[in-house]
CSV table of C-alpha atoms and ligand atoms in Angstrom, one decimal:
chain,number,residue,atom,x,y,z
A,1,UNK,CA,11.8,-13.0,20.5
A,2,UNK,CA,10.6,-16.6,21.2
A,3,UNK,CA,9.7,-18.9,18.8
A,4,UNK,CA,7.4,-20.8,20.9
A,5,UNK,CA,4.1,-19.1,21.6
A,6,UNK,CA,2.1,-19.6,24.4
A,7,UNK,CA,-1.8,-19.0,24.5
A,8,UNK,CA,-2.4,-16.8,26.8
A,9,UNK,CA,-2.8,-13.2,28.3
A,10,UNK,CA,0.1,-13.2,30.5
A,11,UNK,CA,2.4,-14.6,27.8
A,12,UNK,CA,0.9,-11.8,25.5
A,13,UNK,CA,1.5,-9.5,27.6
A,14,UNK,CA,5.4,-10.7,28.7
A,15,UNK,CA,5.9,-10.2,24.7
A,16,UNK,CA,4.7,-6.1,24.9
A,17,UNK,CA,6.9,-6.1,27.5
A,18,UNK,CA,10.0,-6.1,25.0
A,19,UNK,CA,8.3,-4.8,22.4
A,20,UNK,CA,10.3,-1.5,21.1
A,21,UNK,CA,7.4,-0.2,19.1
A,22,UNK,CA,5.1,-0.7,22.3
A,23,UNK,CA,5.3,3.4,23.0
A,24,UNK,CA,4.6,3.7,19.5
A,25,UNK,CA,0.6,3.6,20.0
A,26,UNK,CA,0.7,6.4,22.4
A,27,UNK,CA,1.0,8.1,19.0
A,28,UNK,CA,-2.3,7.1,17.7
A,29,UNK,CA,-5.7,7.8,18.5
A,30,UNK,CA,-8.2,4.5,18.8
A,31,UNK,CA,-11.4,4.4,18.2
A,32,UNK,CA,-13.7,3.5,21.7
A,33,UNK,CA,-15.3,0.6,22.3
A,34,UNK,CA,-17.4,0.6,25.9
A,35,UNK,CA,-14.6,3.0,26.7
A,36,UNK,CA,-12.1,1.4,25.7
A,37,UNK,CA,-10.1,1.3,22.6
A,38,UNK,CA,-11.0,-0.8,20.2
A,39,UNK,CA,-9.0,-4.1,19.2
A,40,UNK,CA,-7.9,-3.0,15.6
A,41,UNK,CA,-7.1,-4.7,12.6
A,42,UNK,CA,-8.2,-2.7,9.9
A,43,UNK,CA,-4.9,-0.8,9.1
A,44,UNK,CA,-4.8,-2.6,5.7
A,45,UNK,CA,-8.1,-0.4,4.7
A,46,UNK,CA,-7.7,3.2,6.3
A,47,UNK,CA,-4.9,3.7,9.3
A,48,UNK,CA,-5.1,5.2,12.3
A,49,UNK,CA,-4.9,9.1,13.1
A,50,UNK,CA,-1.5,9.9,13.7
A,51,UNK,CA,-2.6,12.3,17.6
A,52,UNK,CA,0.0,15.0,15.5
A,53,UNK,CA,-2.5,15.7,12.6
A,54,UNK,CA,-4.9,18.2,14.4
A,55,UNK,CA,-1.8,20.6,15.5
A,56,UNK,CA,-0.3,19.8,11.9
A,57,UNK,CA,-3.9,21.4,10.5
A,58,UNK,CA,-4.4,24.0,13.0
A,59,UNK,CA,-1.0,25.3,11.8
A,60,UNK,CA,-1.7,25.4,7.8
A,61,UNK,CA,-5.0,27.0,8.7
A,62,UNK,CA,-3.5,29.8,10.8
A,63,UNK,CA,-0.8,30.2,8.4
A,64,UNK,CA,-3.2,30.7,5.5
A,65,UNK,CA,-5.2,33.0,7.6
A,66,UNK,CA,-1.9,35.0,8.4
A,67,UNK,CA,-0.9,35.3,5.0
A,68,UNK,CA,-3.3,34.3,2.2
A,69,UNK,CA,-1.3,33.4,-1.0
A,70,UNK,CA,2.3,34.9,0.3
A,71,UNK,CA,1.9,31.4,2.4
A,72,UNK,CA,3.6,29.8,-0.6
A,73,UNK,CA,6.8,31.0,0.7
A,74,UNK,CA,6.3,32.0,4.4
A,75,UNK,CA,4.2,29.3,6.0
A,76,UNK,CA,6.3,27.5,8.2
A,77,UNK,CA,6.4,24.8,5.5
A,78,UNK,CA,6.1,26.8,2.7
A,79,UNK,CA,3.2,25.4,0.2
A,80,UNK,CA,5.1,26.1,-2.9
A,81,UNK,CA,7.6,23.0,-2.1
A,82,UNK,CA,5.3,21.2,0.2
A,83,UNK,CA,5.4,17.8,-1.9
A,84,UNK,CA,9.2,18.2,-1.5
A,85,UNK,CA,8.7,17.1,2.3
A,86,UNK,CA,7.6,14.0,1.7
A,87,UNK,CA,10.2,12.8,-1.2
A,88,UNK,CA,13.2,11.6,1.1
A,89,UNK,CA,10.9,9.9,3.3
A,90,UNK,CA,8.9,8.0,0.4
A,91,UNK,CA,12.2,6.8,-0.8
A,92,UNK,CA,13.6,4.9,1.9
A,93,UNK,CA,9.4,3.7,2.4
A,94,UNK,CA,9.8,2.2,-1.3
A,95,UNK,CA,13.9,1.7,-1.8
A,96,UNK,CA,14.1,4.3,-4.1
A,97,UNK,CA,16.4,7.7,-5.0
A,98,UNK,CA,14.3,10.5,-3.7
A,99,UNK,CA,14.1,11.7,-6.9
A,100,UNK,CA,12.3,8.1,-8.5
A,101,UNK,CA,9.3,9.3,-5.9
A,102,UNK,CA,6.7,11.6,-5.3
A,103,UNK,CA,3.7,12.5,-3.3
A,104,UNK,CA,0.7,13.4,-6.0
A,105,UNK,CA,-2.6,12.9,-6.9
A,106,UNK,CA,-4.5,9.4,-5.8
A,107,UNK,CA,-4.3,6.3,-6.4
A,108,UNK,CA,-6.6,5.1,-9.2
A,109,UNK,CA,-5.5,8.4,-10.7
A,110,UNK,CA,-2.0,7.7,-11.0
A,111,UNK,CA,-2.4,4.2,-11.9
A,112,UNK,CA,-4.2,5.9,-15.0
A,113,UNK,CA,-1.2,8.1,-15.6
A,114,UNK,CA,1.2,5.8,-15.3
A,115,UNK,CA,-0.2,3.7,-17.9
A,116,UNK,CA,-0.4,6.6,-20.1
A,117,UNK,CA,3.6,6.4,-19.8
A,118,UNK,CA,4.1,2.5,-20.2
A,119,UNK,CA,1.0,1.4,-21.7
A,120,UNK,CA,2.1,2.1,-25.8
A,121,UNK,CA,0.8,-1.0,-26.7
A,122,UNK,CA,1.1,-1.9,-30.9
A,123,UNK,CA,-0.4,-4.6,-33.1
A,124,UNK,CA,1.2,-7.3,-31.8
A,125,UNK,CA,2.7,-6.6,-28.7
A,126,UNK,CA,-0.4,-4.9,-26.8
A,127,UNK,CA,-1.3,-7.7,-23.7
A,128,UNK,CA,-1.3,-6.8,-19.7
A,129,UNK,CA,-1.1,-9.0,-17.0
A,130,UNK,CA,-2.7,-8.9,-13.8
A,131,UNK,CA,-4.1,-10.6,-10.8
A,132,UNK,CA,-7.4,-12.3,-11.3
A,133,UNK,CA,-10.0,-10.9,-9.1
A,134,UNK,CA,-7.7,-7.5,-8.8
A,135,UNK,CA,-9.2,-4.6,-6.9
A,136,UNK,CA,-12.1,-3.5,-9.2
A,137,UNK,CA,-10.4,-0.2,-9.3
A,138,UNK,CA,-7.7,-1.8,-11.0
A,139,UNK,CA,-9.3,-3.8,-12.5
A,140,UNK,CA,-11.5,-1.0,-14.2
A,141,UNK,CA,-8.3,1.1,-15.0
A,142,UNK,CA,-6.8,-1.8,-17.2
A,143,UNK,CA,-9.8,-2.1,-19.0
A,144,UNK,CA,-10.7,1.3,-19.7
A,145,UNK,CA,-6.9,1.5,-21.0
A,146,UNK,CA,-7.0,-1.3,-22.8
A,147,UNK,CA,-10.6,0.0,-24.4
A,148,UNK,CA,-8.7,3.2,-25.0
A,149,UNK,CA,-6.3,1.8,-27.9
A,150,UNK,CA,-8.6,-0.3,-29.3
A,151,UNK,CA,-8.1,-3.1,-27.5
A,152,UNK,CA,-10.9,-5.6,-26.4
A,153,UNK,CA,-10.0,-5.8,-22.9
A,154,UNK,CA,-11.1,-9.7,-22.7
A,155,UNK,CA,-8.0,-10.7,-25.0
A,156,UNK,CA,-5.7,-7.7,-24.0
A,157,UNK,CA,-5.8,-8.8,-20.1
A,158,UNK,CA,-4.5,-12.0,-19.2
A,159,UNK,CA,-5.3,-12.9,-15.7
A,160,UNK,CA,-3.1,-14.8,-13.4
A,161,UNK,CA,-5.2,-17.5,-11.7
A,162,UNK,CA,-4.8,-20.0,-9.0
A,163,UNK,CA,-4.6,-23.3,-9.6
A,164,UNK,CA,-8.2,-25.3,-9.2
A,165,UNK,CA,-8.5,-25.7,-5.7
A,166,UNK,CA,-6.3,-23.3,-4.5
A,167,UNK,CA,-6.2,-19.6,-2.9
A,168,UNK,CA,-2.9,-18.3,-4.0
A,169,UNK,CA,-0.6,-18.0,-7.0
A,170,UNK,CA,2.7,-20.1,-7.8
A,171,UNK,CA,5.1,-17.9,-8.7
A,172,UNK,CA,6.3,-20.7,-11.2
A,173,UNK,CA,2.7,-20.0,-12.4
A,174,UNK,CA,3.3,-16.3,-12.9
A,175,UNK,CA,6.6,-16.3,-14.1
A,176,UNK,CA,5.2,-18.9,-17.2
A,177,UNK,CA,2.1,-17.2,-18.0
A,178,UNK,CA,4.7,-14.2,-18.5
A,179,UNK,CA,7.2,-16.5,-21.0
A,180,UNK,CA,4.4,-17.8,-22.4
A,181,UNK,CA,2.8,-14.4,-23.2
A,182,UNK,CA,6.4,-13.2,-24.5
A,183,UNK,CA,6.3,-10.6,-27.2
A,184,UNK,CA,2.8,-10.1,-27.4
A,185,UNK,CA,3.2,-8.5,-23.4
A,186,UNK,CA,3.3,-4.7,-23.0
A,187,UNK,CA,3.1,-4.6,-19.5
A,188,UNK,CA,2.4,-6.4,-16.4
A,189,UNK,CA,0.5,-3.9,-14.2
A,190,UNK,CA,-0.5,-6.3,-10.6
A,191,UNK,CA,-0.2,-5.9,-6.3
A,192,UNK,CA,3.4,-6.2,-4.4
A,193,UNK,CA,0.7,-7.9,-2.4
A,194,UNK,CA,-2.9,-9.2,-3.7
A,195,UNK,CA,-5.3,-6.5,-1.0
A,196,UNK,CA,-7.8,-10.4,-0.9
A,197,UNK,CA,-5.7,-13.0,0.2
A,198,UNK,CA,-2.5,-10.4,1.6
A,199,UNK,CA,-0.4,-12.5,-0.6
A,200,UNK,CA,3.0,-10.9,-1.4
A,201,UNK,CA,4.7,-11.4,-4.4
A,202,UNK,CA,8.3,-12.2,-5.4
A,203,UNK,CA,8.5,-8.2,-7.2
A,204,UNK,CA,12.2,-8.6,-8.0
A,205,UNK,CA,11.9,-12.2,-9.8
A,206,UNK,CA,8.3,-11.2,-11.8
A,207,UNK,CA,10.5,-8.1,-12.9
A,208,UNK,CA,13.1,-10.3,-14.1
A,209,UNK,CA,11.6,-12.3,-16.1
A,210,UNK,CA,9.4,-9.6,-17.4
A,211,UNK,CA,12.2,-7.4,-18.8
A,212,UNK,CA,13.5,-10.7,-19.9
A,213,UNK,CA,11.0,-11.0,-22.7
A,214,UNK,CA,10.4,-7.2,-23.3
A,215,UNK,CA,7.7,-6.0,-21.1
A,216,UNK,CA,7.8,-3.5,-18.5
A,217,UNK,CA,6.6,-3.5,-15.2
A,218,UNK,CA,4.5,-1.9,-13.0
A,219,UNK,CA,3.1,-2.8,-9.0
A,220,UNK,CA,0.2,-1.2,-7.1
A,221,UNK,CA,1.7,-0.9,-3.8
A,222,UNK,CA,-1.7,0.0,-2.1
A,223,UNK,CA,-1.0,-3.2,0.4
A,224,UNK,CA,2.9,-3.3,0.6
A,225,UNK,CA,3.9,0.4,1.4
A,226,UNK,CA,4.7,0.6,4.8
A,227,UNK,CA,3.7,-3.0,5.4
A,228,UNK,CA,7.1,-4.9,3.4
A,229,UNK,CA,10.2,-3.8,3.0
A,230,UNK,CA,10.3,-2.7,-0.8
A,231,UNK,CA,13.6,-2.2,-2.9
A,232,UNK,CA,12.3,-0.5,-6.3
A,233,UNK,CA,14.9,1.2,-7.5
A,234,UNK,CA,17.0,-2.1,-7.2
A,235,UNK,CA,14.6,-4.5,-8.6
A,236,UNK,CA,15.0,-2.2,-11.3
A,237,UNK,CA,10.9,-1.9,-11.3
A,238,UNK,CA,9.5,0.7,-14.0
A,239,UNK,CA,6.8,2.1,-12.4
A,240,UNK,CA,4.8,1.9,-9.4
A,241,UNK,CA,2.0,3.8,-7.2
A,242,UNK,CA,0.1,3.9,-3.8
A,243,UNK,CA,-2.1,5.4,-1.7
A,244,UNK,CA,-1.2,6.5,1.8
A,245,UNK,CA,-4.1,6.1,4.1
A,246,UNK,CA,-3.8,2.3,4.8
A,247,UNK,CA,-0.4,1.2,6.2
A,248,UNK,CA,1.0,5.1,5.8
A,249,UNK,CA,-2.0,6.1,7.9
A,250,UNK,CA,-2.3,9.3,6.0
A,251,UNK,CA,-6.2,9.9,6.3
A,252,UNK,CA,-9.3,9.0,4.1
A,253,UNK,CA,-8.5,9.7,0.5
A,254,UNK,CA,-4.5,10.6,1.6
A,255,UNK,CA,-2.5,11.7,-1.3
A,256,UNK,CA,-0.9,9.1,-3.2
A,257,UNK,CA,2.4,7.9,-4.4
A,258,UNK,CA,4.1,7.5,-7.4
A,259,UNK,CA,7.7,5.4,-8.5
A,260,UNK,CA,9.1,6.0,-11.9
A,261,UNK,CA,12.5,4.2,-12.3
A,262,UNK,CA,15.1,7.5,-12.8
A,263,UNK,CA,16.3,5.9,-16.6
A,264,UNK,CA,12.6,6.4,-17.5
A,265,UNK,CA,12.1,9.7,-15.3
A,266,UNK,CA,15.3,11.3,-16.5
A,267,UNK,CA,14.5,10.8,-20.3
A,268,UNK,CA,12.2,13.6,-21.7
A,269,UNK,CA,11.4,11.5,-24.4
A,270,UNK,CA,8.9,9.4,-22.0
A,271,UNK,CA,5.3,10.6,-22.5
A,272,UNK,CA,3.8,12.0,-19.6
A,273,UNK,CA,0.8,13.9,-19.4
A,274,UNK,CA,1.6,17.2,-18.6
A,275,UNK,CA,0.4,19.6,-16.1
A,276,UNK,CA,2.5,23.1,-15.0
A,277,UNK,CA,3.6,21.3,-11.5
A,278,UNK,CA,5.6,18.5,-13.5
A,279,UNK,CA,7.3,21.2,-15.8
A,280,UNK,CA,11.2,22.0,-15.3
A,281,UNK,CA,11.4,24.2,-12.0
A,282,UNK,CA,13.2,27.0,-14.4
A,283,UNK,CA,10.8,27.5,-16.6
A,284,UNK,CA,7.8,26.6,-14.5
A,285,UNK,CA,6.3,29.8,-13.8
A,286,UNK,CA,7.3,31.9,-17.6
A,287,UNK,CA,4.0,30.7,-18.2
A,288,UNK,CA,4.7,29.6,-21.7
A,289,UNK,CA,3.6,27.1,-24.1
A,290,UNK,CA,5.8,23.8,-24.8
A,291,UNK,CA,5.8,21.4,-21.5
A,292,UNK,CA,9.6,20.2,-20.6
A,293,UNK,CA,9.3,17.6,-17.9
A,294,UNK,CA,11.3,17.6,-15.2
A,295,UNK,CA,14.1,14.7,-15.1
A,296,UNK,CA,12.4,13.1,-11.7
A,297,UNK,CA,8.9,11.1,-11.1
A,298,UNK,CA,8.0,15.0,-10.0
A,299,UNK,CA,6.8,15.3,-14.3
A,300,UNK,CA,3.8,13.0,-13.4
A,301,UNK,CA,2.7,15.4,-10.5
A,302,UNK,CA,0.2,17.7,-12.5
A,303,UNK,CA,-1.2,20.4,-9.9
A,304,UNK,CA,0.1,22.2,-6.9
A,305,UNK,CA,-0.1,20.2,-4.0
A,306,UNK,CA,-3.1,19.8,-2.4
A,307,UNK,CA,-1.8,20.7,1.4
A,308,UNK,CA,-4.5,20.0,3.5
A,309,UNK,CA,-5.0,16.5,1.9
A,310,UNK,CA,-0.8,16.1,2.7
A,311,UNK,CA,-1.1,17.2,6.5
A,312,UNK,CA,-1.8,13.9,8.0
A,313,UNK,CA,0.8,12.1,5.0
A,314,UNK,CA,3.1,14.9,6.5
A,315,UNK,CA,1.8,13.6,10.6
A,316,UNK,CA,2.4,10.0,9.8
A,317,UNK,CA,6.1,10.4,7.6
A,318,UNK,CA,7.3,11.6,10.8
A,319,UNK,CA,6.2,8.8,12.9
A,320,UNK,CA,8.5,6.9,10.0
A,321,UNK,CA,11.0,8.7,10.6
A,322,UNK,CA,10.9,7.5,13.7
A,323,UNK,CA,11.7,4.2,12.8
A,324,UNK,CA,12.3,1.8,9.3
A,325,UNK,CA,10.3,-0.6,7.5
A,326,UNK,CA,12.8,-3.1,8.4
A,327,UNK,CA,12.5,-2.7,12.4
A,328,UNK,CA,8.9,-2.8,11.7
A,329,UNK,CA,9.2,-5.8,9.5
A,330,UNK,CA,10.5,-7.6,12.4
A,331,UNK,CA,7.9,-6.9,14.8
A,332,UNK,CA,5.6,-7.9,12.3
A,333,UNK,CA,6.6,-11.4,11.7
A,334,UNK,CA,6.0,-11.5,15.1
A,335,UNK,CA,2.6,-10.3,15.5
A,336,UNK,CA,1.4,-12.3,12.5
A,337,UNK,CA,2.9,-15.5,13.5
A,338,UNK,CA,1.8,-15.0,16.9
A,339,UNK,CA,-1.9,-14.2,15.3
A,340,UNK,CA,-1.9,-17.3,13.3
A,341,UNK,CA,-0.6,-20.0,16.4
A,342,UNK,CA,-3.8,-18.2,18.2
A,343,UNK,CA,-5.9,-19.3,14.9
A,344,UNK,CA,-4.5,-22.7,14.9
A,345,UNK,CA,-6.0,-23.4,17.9
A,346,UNK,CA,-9.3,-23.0,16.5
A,347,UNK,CA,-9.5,-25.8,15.3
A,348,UNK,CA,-13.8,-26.1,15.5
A,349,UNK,CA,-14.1,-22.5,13.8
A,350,UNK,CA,-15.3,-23.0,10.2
A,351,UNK,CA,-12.3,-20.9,8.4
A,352,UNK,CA,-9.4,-21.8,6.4
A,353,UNK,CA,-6.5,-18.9,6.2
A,354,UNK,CA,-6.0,-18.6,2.5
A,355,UNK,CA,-3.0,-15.9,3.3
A,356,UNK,CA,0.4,-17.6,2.7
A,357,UNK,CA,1.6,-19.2,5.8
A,358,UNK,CA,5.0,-18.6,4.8
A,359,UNK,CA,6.1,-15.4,6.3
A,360,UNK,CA,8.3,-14.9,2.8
A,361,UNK,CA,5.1,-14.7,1.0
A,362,UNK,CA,2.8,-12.5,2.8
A,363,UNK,CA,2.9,-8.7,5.3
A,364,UNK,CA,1.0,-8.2,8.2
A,365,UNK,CA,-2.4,-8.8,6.7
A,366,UNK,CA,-4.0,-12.6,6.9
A,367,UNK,CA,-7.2,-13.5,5.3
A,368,UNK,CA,-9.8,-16.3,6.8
A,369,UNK,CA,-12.3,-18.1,4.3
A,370,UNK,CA,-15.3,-18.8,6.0
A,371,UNK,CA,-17.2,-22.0,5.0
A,372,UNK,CA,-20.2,-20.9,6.8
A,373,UNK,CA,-21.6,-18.4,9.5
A,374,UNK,CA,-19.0,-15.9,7.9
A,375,UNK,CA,-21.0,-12.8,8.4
A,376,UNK,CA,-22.4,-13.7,11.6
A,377,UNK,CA,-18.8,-14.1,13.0
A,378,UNK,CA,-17.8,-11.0,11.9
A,379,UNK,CA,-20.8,-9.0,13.6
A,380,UNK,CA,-20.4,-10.3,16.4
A,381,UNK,CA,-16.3,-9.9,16.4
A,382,UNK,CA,-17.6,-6.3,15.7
A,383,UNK,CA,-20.2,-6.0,18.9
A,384,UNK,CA,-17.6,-7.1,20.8
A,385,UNK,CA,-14.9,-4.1,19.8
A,386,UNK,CA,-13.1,-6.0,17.3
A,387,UNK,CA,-12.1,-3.6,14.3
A,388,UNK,CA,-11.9,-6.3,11.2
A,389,UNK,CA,-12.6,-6.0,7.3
A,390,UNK,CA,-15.2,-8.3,5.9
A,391,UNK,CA,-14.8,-9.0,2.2
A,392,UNK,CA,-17.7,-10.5,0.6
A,393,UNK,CA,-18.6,-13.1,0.0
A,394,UNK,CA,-16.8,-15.0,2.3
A,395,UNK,CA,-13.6,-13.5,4.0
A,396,UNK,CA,-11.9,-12.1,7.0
A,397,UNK,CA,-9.3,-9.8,6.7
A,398,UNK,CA,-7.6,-9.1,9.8
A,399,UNK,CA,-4.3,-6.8,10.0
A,400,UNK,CA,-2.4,-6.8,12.8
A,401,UNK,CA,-0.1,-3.9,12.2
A,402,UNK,CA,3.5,-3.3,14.1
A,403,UNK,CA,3.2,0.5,14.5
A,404,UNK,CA,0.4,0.5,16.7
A,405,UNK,CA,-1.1,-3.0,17.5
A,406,UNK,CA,0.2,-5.6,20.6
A,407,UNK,CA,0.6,-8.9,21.2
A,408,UNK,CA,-2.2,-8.3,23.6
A,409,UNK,CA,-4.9,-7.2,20.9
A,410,UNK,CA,-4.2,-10.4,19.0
A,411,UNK,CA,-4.6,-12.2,22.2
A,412,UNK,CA,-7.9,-10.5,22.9
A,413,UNK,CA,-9.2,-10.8,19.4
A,414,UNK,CA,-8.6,-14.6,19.6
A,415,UNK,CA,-10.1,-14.9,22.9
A,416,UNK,CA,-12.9,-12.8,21.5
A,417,UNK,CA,-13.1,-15.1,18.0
A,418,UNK,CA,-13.4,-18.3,20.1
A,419,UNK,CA,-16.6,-17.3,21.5
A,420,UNK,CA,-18.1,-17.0,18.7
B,1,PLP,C1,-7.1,0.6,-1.7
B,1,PLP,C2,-6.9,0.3,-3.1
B,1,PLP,C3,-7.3,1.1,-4.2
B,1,PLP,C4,-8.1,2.4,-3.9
B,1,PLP,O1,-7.9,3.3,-4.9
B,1,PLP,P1,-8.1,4.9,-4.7
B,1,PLP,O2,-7.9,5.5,-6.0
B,1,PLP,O3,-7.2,5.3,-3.7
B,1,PLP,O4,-9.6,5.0,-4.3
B,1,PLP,C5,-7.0,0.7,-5.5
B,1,PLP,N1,-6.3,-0.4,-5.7
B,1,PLP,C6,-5.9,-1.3,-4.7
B,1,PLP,C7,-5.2,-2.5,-5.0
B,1,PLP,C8,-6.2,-0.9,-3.4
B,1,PLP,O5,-5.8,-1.8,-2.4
């Protein structure tokens, strides 16, 4: 790959050209635009449909048909284990053991669970950190926990802020608002990478330090997974969870994901709350009281799982398969530094890129600030069959994502953006 870009079509198009993941969108299905696919960036928020998913579902509906509840052992993939399909593939997504994963629930819903597990704040040490300005969902979650042990959630939270002036965090910043806090921090609960700015975050080093003074730690992965290569298990991170239906293009309201480090999954002694689907395999179905979790992140999976909501997860994984974060992580340095040379030639467009320009500190996703005319911009990016995310009150988000989007869609969006 080059490292001097050119603006225009032709040298775009020279870059698809090579481009191993170019066959790649034949996999997808686009949304139309004057009859023609749309230029689309909003992978970030919900991912394209894998063209797999409608034979996927055809298939669970006429094995259900067929068999009614004996489908839990003779559909094709039987129901009873169908999480199981998705734990191999979720482990090499995160860097994790298969058995550190699973594929349960949603997001906001395991975020609450998870907290359940790590969240056993006392009198002194009882404080969470987070991003400033978090997703509300999260940012609801940690309150409502806090609020839930007693805990005013103004002096439990401590929110990590940028500097006056500025878009992004320091790590040097994060990593002394975590000595500073010390004892008196239970958990650190933030993004792999902030979902405003697409800022990623230095996971193994805030992990570090956080275990350093006592604290455990936790990342919402909503923007990372399948976007940045991930090493959990190695970072030795406690606990983590996703959803699937941004970068892991799993379908509106996808089942999500959850990490639990194996020393914390493999001790009983963690608290969990307990549903029959995260009880020990052997004793699962003696229908008894007294709930022994299983020694994998399986224990926080409560209920069966919910197969129709895992047939497009199941769709996408195998598109994955297909491929690694890694090789995808390559292509997508490109595509973003390719997409921000294009936006450095705007130099009369009212915006500022608040994203990271170092390609260390930030995926696929980059963010424009606009000082003015920001939601006039984006309609018209919009009537002109440009897919893009508009935050308010002021921001672009634009993802240009390696499984399915060329060199020529950036092109085009730019070409598109400077006629604005
Ligand atoms: C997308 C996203 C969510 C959404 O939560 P759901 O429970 O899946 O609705 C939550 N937090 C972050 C950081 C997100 O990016």
């Amino acid at each position: 790959m080059p490292t001097t870009y050119e603006a225009s079509l032709a040298f775009a198009q020279s870059l698809d050209q090579v481009d191993v993941f170019y066959p790649f969108r034949e996999r997808f299905l686009f949304p139309q635009h004057n009859g023609k696919d749309v230029h689309y960036f909003c992978g970030n928020s919900l991912g394209l449909q894998p063209k797999s998913v409608g034979y996927l579902m055809d298939m669970e509906l006429a094995d259900w048909a067929e068999h009614g509840v004996e489908g839990h052992f003779r559909a094709r993939n039987p129901w009873l284990s169908y999480h199981k399909l998705f734990s191999e593939r979720l482990s090499k997504i995160v860097g994790a053991k298969p058995t550190e994963v699973v594929a349960a629930n949603t997001l906001t819903v395991n975020l609450h669970l998870l907290m359940i597990s790590f969240y056993r704040p006392t009198q002194t040490r009882y404080k969470i950190i987070m991003e400033a300005g978090a997703f509300p969902s999260d940012q609801y979650a940690m309150e409502t926990q806090a609020m839930m042990h007693g805990f005013d959630p103004n002096d439990a939270i401590i929110e990590l802020t940028p500097r006056t002036g500025e878009y992004i965090l320091r790590e040097e910043d994060i990593l002394k608002v975590i000595e500073d806090a010390g004892d008196s921090l239970a958990v650190i609960m933030m993004g792999g990478v902030n979902y405003y700015t697409g800022q990623l975050f230095n996971m193994k080093k805030i992990t570090e330090v956080a275990h350093r003074v006592g604290a455990y730690v936790g990342f919402d992965l909503a923007h990372a997974v399948g976007n940045v290569p991930l090493h959990l298990h190695d970072w030795n991170v406690d606990f983590a969870c996703w959803c699937s239906y941004k970068y892991l293009n799993s379908g509106p309201g996808g089942v999500g994901g959850i990490f639990v480090n194996e020393h914390h999954a493999s001790n009983q002694k963690v608290f969990r709350l307990a549903g029959w689907w995260g009880n020990d395999e052997a004793t699962r179905f003696k229908m008894q009281k007294g709930f022994v979790p299983t020694k994998t992140a399986e224990s926080w999976q409560m209920s069966n799982a919910p197969v129709f909501n895992m047939v497009a997860h199941h769709a996408s994984l195998d598109i994955y398969d297909k491929t690694s974060v890694s090789a995808l992580r390559e292509k997508s340095e490109e595509l973003t530094g390719y997409c921000t040379f294009l936006l450095n030639q705007l130099t009369n467009l009212p915006f500022t890129i608040i994203t990271p320009s170092n390609p260390n500190e930030r995926g696929c996703q980059l963010s424009l600030l606009f000082h003015e005319k920001g939601k006039e911009i984006f309609d018209k990016l919009s009537q002109n069959g440009v897919i893009a995310d508009w935050r308010e009150p002021n921001v672009i988000r634009i993802a240009p994502v390696p499984l399915y989007n060329t060199f020529e869609d950036v092109y085009r969006f730019y070409e598109i953006l400077k006629t604005c």
